[in-house]
Backbone as JSON, one array per atom type, in Angstrom:
{
  "sequence": "MGLLLGVLSRLDETTATAVPLSDNATWVGAAVLAGLLLPAAGARAGVLVLTAANGAYYAWIAATEPGTPLGAPLHWLLLGVLTGAVFGSAGAVARRAAPPARALALAAPLLAVALDRAGLLAALLP",
  "N": [[82.53, 71.71, -14.16], [84.62, 73.47, -13.47], [84.02, 75.78, -15.01], [81.6, 76.58, -13.88], [82.43, 77.03, -11.24], [84.13, 79.26, -11.61], [82.36, 81.31, -12.52], [80.46, 81.36, -10.42], [82.15, 82.05, -8.32], [82.87, 84.66, -8.96], [80.35, 85.87, -8.8], [79.91, 85.48, -6.1], [81.76, 87.27, -5.06], [80.7, 89.69, -5.83], [78.14, 89.91, -4.92], [75.99, 89.49, -2.05], [76.57, 86.59, -0.55], [76.08, 83.51, 1.23], [77.81, 81.44, 1.1], [81.21, 80.92, 0.79], [82.31, 80.9, -2.07], [84.31, 82.01, -3.58], [86.52, 81.72, -2.13], [89.89, 80.73, -1.49], [90.22, 78.14, -0.51], [88.03, 76.79, -1.56], [88.66, 76.63, -4.26], [91.01, 75.1, -4.16], [89.87, 72.78, -3.15], [88.24, 72.1, -5.32], [90.12, 71.32, -7.25], [91.27, 69.09, -5.96], [88.99, 67.47, -5.78], [88.54, 67.03, -8.51], [90.74, 65.4, -9.1], [90.12, 63.24, -7.43], [87.75, 62.31, -8.62], [88.57, 61.72, -11.2], [90.9, 59.83, -11.23], [92.77, 58.69, -12.98], [93.48, 60.76, -14.58], [94.28, 62.73, -12.81], [96.58, 65.05, -12.21], [96.17, 66.45, -14.63], [93.39, 66.72, -14.6], [93.0, 68.4, -12.38], [94.37, 70.7, -13.26], [92.83, 71.33, -15.52], [90.3, 71.91, -14.37], [90.89, 74.17, -12.73], [91.97, 75.93, -14.61], [89.8, 76.26, -16.35], [88.04, 77.42, -14.52], [89.37, 79.83, -13.91], [89.36, 81.03, -16.47], [86.58, 81.27, -16.91], [85.89, 82.94, -14.8], [87.22, 85.4, -15.42], [86.15, 85.84, -17.96], [83.49, 86.19, -17.33], [83.61, 88.6, -15.91], [84.51, 90.31, -17.97], [82.31, 90.12, -19.7], [80.08, 90.96, -18.22], [80.7, 93.12, -16.62], [81.6, 95.73, -17.78], [84.46, 97.75, -18.17], [85.54, 97.17, -15.73], [88.55, 96.69, -14.05], [90.71, 93.99, -14.85], [92.62, 92.93, -13.2], [94.9, 90.49, -12.34], [94.98, 88.28, -14.44], [96.79, 86.55, -15.78], [98.65, 85.84, -13.84], [96.98, 84.41, -12.04], [96.19, 82.38, -13.75], [98.61, 80.99, -14.21], [99.19, 80.26, -11.57], [96.97, 78.65, -11.14], [97.46, 76.54, -12.93], [99.8, 75.42, -11.85], [99.04, 74.82, -9.14], [96.76, 73.37, -9.64], [97.78, 71.06, -10.83], [99.26, 69.98, -8.68], [97.3, 69.66, -6.62], [95.3, 68.25, -7.93], [96.7, 65.91, -8.45], [97.07, 65.11, -5.82], [94.45, 64.48, -5.1], [94.03, 62.3, -6.82], [95.92, 60.46, -5.87], [94.93, 60.12, -3.31], [92.6, 58.79, -3.89], [93.44, 56.35, -4.96], [95.42, 55.27, -3.3], [96.75, 53.44, -0.43], [95.6, 53.71, 3.0], [97.69, 55.14, 4.7], [99.23, 56.59, 2.76], [97.17, 57.93, 1.52], [96.34, 59.7, 3.51], [98.64, 61.31, 3.67], [98.61, 62.4, 1.09], [96.32, 63.99, 1.18], [97.11, 65.76, 3.07], [98.63, 67.78, 1.9], [96.84, 69.6, 0.42], [95.3, 70.4, 2.64], [97.23, 71.61, 4.25], [97.94, 73.75, 2.6], [95.54, 75.21, 2.63], [95.41, 75.82, 5.36], [97.73, 77.4, 5.64], [97.01, 79.51, 3.99], [94.77, 80.54, 5.35], [96.09, 81.45, 7.6], [97.35, 83.58, 6.59], [99.81, 83.31, 5.41], [100.33, 82.81, 2.77], [99.96, 85.04, 1.34], [101.84, 86.53, -0.07], [102.08, 85.25, -2.5], [99.73, 85.72, -3.77], [97.95, 87.94, -5.8]],
  "CA": [[82.71, 72.11, -12.78], [85.47, 74.65, -13.44], [83.29, 76.95, -15.54], [80.63, 76.97, -12.85], [83.18, 77.59, -10.12], [84.59, 80.59, -11.97], [81.23, 82.26, -12.54], [79.9, 81.49, -9.07], [83.13, 82.76, -7.5], [82.72, 86.1, -9.21], [79.08, 86.29, -8.23], [80.12, 85.52, -4.65], [82.5, 88.49, -4.75], [79.96, 90.9, -6.18], [76.84, 89.89, -4.26], [76.05, 88.95, -0.68], [76.23, 85.16, -0.51], [76.43, 82.87, 2.5], [78.81, 80.4, 0.84], [82.4, 81.58, 0.25], [82.78, 80.18, -3.27], [85.52, 82.64, -4.11], [87.58, 81.43, -1.18], [90.96, 79.88, -2.04], [89.98, 76.75, -0.11], [87.06, 76.21, -2.5], [89.38, 76.32, -5.49], [91.86, 73.94, -3.84], [88.97, 71.63, -3.05], [87.79, 71.72, -6.67], [91.21, 70.57, -7.91], [91.34, 67.79, -5.3], [87.82, 66.72, -6.21], [88.77, 66.58, -9.89], [91.65, 64.26, -9.03], [89.39, 62.12, -6.83], [86.77, 61.8, -9.58], [89.28, 61.25, -12.4], [92.26, 59.54, -10.75], [93.69, 58.39, -14.09], [93.9, 62.04, -15.13], [94.9, 63.4, -11.68], [97.13, 66.4, -12.39], [95.48, 67.1, -15.76], [92.03, 67.08, -14.17], [93.12, 69.58, -11.52], [94.73, 71.83, -14.11], [91.67, 71.66, -16.35], [89.26, 72.56, -13.54], [91.29, 75.51, -12.32], [92.12, 76.76, -15.81], [88.44, 76.61, -16.77], [87.49, 78.34, -13.53], [89.99, 81.14, -14.14], [88.83, 81.57, -17.72], [85.17, 81.66, -16.71], [85.88, 84.08, -13.87], [87.57, 86.62, -16.14], [85.19, 86.03, -19.05], [82.28, 86.74, -16.72], [83.88, 90.02, -15.64], [84.54, 91.01, -19.26], [80.99, 90.13, -20.32], [79.01, 91.56, -17.41], [81.17, 94.28, -15.86], [82.47, 96.5, -18.66], [85.26, 98.78, -17.53], [86.15, 96.68, -14.5], [89.92, 96.19, -14.27], [90.78, 92.54, -14.73], [93.57, 92.5, -12.18], [96.07, 89.7, -12.74], [94.54, 86.97, -14.93], [97.91, 85.67, -16.13], [99.18, 85.34, -12.57], [96.05, 83.39, -11.55], [96.24, 81.24, -14.67], [99.83, 80.24, -13.91], [99.01, 79.65, -10.25], [95.98, 77.58, -11.31], [98.12, 75.4, -13.59], [100.71, 74.79, -10.88], [98.32, 74.24, -8.0], [95.84, 72.35, -10.17], [98.55, 69.83, -11.0], [99.6, 69.44, -7.36], [96.13, 69.23, -5.86], [94.66, 67.18, -8.69], [97.48, 64.7, -8.17], [96.77, 64.71, -4.43], [93.16, 63.8, -5.14], [94.19, 61.0, -7.49], [96.64, 59.58, -4.95], [94.01, 59.82, -2.21], [91.6, 57.83, -4.37], [94.03, 55.06, -5.29], [96.45, 54.8, -2.37], [96.42, 52.85, 0.86], [95.32, 54.76, 3.99], [98.76, 56.09, 5.09], [99.54, 57.47, 1.63], [95.98, 58.74, 1.32], [96.41, 60.79, 4.49], [99.71, 62.22, 3.25], [98.17, 63.11, -0.11], [95.34, 65.0, 1.56], [97.75, 66.73, 3.94], [99.11, 68.91, 1.09], [95.81, 70.63, 0.27], [94.91, 70.91, 3.95], [98.28, 72.52, 4.66], [97.8, 74.97, 1.79], [94.39, 75.95, 3.14], [95.79, 76.35, 6.68], [98.68, 78.5, 5.42], [96.24, 80.61, 3.43], [93.98, 81.1, 6.45], [97.0, 82.13, 8.53], [97.92, 84.74, 5.9], [101.2, 83.05, 5.03], [100.46, 82.68, 1.31], [99.56, 86.32, 0.76], [102.88, 87.02, -1.01], [101.89, 84.61, -3.79], [98.43, 86.08, -4.32], [97.89, 89.37, -6.12]],
  "C": [[83.53, 73.39, -12.7], [84.77, 75.91, -13.92], [82.31, 77.48, -14.5], [81.32, 77.6, -11.66], [83.63, 79.02, -10.42], [83.48, 81.62, -11.92], [80.67, 82.46, -11.14], [80.86, 82.2, -8.11], [83.0, 84.26, -7.7], [81.41, 86.62, -8.65], [79.17, 86.39, -6.72], [80.82, 86.82, -4.26], [81.68, 89.75, -4.96], [78.55, 90.95, -5.59], [77.0, 89.33, -2.86], [75.6, 87.5, -0.71], [76.71, 84.59, 0.83], [77.54, 81.84, 2.33], [80.03, 81.06, 0.18], [82.99, 80.84, -0.96], [84.06, 80.76, -3.85], [86.72, 82.39, -3.21], [88.62, 80.51, -1.82], [90.75, 78.41, -1.7], [89.0, 76.05, -1.05], [87.75, 75.8, -3.78], [90.33, 75.16, -5.3], [91.01, 72.68, -3.81], [88.48, 71.16, -4.41], [88.86, 70.92, -7.39], [91.36, 69.19, -7.29], [90.18, 66.9, -5.74], [87.97, 66.21, -7.63], [89.69, 65.37, -9.91], [90.98, 63.03, -8.43], [88.45, 61.48, -7.84], [87.42, 61.2, -10.82], [90.71, 60.89, -12.04], [93.24, 59.2, -11.87], [94.23, 59.68, -14.69], [94.59, 62.91, -14.08], [95.31, 64.84, -11.9], [96.41, 67.13, -13.52], [94.07, 67.55, -15.37], [92.05, 68.32, -13.3], [93.44, 70.82, -12.31], [93.53, 72.28, -14.94], [90.61, 72.39, -15.55], [89.66, 73.98, -13.19], [91.5, 76.46, -13.5], [90.74, 77.19, -16.32], [87.81, 77.6, -15.81], [88.06, 79.75, -13.71], [89.45, 81.8, -15.4], [87.4, 82.06, -17.57], [85.07, 82.88, -15.82], [86.14, 85.39, -14.63], [86.65, 86.88, -17.33], [83.91, 86.63, -18.51], [82.45, 88.23, -16.43], [83.82, 90.8, -16.95], [83.15, 91.15, -19.87], [79.96, 90.93, -19.52], [79.41, 92.82, -16.65], [82.12, 95.13, -16.71], [83.2, 97.6, -17.87], [85.9, 98.34, -16.21], [87.57, 96.19, -14.8], [90.0, 94.69, -14.01], [91.8, 92.07, -13.7], [94.73, 91.73, -12.77], [95.69, 88.34, -13.29], [95.69, 86.02, -15.26], [98.54, 85.06, -14.88], [98.3, 84.2, -12.05], [96.05, 82.17, -12.45], [97.45, 80.37, -14.36], [99.7, 79.55, -12.56], [98.01, 78.49, -10.32], [96.58, 76.34, -11.97], [99.0, 74.66, -12.58], [99.96, 74.1, -9.75], [97.32, 73.19, -8.45], [96.54, 71.02, -10.34], [98.85, 69.18, -9.65], [98.37, 68.88, -6.67], [95.28, 68.2, -6.61], [95.37, 65.86, -8.48], [97.2, 64.19, -6.75], [95.43, 63.98, -4.37], [93.25, 62.43, -5.76], [94.89, 60.0, -6.57], [95.69, 59.17, -3.81], [92.97, 58.79, -2.63], [92.18, 56.43, -4.52], [94.9, 54.45, -4.19], [95.88, 54.13, -1.13], [96.28, 53.98, 1.89], [96.49, 55.65, 4.4], [99.12, 57.08, 3.99], [98.37, 58.39, 1.34], [96.01, 59.95, 2.26], [97.49, 61.8, 4.11], [99.29, 63.04, 2.03], [97.2, 64.22, 0.24], [95.94, 66.04, 2.5], [98.21, 67.96, 3.15], [98.02, 69.97, 0.89], [95.36, 71.21, 1.61], [95.96, 71.9, 4.48], [98.19, 73.84, 3.88], [96.65, 75.83, 2.3], [94.74, 76.58, 4.49], [96.75, 77.53, 6.53], [97.98, 79.73, 4.86], [95.45, 81.3, 4.52], [94.84, 81.89, 7.43], [97.65, 83.36, 7.88], [99.34, 84.54, 5.42], [101.4, 82.84, 3.54], [100.18, 84.0, 0.59], [100.58, 86.85, -0.25], [102.71, 86.41, -2.4], [100.63, 85.07, -4.51], [98.38, 87.58, -4.61], [96.79, 90.09, -5.36]]
}
């Protein structure tokens, strides 16, 4: 899932697509989904998905766009590890917990997406 997300995100940025796969919300959703699907792994699943996505994203650029500056891969890798753990855990909690805790677990990724949409996370993103 992560490898596909990384490649499709780059294709989304370089071609005209109708689905915003490169959007931060899509990446948050992928980490949550990983935690939902693999609740025993939770944080690790989220980290794995986002780390694989970041690797595939930059590998795709290196392989298909010679001379294109890579930007900030280390920054995105670190952010992917941190947010992958948080949002993967949120997905795992949402899968296993009772309804009140489930709602709280899903509030974190929804809040992150809302803050991103409002432009309040721009300082963290290169």
